[in-house]
PDB file of C-alpha atoms in Angstrom:
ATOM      1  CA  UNK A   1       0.000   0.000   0.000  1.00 85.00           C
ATOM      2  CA  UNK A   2       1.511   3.456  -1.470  1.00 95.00           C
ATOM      3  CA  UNK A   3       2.043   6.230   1.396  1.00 97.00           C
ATOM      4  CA  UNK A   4       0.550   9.646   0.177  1.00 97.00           C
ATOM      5  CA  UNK A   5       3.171  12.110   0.802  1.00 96.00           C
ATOM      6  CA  UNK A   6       0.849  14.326   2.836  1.00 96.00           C
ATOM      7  CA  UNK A   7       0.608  10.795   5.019  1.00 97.00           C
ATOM      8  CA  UNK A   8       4.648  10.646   6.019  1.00 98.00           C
ATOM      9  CA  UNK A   9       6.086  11.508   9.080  1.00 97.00           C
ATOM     10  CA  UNK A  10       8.288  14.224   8.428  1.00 96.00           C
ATOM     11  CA  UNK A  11       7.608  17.465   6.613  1.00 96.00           C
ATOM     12  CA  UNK A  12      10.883  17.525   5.466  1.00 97.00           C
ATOM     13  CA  UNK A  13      11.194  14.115   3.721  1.00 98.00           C
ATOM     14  CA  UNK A  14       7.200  14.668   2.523  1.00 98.00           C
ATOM     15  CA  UNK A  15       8.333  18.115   0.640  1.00 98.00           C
ATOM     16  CA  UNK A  16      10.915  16.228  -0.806  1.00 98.00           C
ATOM     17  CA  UNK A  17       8.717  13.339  -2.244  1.00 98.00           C
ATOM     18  CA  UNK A  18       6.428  15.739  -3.601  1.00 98.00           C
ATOM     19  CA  UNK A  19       8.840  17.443  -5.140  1.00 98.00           C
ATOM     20  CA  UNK A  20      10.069  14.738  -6.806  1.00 98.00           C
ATOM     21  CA  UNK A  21       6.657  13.886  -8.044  1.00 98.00           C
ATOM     22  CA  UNK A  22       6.267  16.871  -9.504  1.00 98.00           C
ATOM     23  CA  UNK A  23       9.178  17.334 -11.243  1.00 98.00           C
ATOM     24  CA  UNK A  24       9.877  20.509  -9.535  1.00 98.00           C
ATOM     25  CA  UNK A  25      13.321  21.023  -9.292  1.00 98.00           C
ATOM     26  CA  UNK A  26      13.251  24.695  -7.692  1.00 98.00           C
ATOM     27  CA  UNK A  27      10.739  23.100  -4.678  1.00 98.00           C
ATOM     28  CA  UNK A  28      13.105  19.885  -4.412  1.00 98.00           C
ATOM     29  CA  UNK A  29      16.106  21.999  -4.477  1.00 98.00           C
ATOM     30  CA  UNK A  30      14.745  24.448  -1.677  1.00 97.00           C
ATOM     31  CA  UNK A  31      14.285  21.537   0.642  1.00 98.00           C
ATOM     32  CA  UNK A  32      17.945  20.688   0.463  1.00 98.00           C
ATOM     33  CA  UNK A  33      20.874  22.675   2.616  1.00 97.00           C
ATOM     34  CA  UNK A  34      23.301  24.848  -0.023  1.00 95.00           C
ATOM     35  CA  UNK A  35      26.235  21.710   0.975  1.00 96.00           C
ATOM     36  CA  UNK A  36      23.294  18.551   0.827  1.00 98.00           C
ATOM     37  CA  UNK A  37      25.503  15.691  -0.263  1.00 98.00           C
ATOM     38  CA  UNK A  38      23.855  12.123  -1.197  1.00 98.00           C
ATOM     39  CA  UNK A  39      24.960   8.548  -2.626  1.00 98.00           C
ATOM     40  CA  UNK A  40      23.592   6.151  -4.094  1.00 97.00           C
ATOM     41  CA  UNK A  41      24.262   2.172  -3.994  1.00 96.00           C
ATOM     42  CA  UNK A  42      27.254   2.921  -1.328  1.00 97.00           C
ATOM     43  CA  UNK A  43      28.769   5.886  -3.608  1.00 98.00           C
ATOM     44  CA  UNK A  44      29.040   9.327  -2.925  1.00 98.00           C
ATOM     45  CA  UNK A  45      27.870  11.227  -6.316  1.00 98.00           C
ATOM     46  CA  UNK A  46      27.539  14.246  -7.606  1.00 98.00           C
ATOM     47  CA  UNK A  47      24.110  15.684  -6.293  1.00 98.00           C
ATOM     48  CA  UNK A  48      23.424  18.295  -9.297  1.00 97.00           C
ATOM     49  CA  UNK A  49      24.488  15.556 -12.054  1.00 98.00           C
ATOM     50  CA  UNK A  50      22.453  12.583  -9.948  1.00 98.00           C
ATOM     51  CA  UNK A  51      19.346  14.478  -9.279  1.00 98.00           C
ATOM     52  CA  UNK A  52      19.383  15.726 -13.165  1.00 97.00           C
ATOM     53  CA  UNK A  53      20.088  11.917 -14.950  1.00 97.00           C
ATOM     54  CA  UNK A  54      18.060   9.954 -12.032  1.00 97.00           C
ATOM     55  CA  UNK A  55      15.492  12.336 -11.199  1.00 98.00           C
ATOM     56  CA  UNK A  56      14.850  15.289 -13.426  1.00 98.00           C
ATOM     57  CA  UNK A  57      15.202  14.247 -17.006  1.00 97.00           C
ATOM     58  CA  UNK A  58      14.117  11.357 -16.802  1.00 97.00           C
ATOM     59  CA  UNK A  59      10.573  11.177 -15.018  1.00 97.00           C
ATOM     60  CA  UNK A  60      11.733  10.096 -11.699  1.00 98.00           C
ATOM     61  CA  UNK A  61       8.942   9.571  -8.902  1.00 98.00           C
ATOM     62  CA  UNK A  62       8.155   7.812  -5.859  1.00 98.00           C
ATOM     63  CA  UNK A  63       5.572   5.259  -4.569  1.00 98.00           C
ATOM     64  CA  UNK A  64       6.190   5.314  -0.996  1.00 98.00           C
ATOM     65  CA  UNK A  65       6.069   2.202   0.504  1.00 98.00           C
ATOM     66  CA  UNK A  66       7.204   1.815   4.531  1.00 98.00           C
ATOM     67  CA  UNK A  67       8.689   4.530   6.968  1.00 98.00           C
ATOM     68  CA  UNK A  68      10.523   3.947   9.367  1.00 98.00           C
ATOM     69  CA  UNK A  69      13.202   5.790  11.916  1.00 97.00           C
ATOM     70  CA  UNK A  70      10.858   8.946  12.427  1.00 95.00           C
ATOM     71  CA  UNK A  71      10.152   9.049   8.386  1.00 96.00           C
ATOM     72  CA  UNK A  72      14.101   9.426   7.805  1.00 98.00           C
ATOM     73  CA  UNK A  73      14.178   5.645   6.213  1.00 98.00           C
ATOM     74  CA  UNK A  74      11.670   4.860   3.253  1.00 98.00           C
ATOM     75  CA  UNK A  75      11.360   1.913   1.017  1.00 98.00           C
ATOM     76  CA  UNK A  76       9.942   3.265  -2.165  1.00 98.00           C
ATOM     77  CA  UNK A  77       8.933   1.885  -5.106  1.00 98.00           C
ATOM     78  CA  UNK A  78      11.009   3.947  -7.677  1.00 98.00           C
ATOM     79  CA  UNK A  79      10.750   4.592 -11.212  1.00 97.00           C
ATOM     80  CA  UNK A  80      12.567   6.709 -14.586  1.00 97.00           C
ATOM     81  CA  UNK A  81      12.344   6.168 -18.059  1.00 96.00           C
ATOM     82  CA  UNK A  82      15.881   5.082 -18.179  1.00 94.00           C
ATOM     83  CA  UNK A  83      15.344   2.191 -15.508  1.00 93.00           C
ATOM     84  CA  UNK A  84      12.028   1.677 -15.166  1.00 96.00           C
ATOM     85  CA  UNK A  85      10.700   0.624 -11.955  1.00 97.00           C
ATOM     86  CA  UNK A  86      12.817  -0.548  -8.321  1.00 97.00           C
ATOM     87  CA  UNK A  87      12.388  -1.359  -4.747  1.00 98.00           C
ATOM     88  CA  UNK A  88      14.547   1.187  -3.480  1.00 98.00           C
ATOM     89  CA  UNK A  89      15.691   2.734   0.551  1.00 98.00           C
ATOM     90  CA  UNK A  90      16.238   5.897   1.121  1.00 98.00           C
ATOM     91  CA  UNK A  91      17.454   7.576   4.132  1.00 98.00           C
ATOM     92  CA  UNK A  92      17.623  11.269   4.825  1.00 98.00           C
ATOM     93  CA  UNK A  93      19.767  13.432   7.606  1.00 98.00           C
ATOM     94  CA  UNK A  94      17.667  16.572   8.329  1.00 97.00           C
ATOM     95  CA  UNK A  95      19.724  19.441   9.223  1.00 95.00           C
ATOM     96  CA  UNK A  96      20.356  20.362  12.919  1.00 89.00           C
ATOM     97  CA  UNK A  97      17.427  22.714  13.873  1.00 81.00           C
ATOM     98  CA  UNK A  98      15.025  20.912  11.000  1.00 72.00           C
ATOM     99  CA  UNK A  99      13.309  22.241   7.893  1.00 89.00           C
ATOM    100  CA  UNK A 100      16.131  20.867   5.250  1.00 98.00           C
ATOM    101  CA  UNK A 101      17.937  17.759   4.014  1.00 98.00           C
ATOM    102  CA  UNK A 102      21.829  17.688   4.278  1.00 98.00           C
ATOM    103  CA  UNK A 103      22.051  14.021   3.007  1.00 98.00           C
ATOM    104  CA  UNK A 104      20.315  11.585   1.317  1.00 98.00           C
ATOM    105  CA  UNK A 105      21.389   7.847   0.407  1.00 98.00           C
ATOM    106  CA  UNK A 106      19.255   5.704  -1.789  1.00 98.00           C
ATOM    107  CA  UNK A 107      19.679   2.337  -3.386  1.00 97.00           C
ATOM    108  CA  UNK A 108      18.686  -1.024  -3.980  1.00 95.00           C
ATOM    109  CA  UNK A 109      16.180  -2.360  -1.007  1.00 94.00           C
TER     110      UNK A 109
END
């Protein structure tokens, strides 16, 4: 069963899902601290190039799945046109004082 983002735990993480979802780079870009850093399967990447080949031109969007650790940990059922659809995590540090992501990891769940 898909969580709405409106549904998850944290404001933070929920602004970034829907930002995703609606391919609205200035919103997901706003929710993320000027230094955010992420990785993906284990490997630090570069968050500009990342977000733009696995998120932004490509269709990327998430069907959340679980929460977990305060809404900081999803499973999501993630999808692009270049890889189609995967079970992925994701996990998200929230700056110190809230209100914006300073890391994210994803990869294969």
């Amino acid at each position: 069963m898909t969580i709405a983002p409106a549904n998850l735990s944290d404001p933070t993480v929920a602004a970034f899902v829907k930002a995703v979802n609606a391919h609205d780079k200035e919103a997901f870009l706003k929710v993320l601290t000027a230094d955010a850093t992420m990785a993906d399967d284990g490997s630090d990447r570069d968050l500009q190039e990342w977000i733009d080949k696995e998120i932004f031109d490509t269709g990327g969007h998430m069907d959340v799945q679980k929460e977990s650790d305060g809404g900081h940990t999803l499973v999501v059922n993630y999808r692009n046109d270049t890889w189609g659809e995967m079970r992925t995590r994701w996990r998200f540090v929230i700056s110190p004082g809230g209100g914006r992501i300073s890391r994210f990891e994803t990869g294969q769940a």
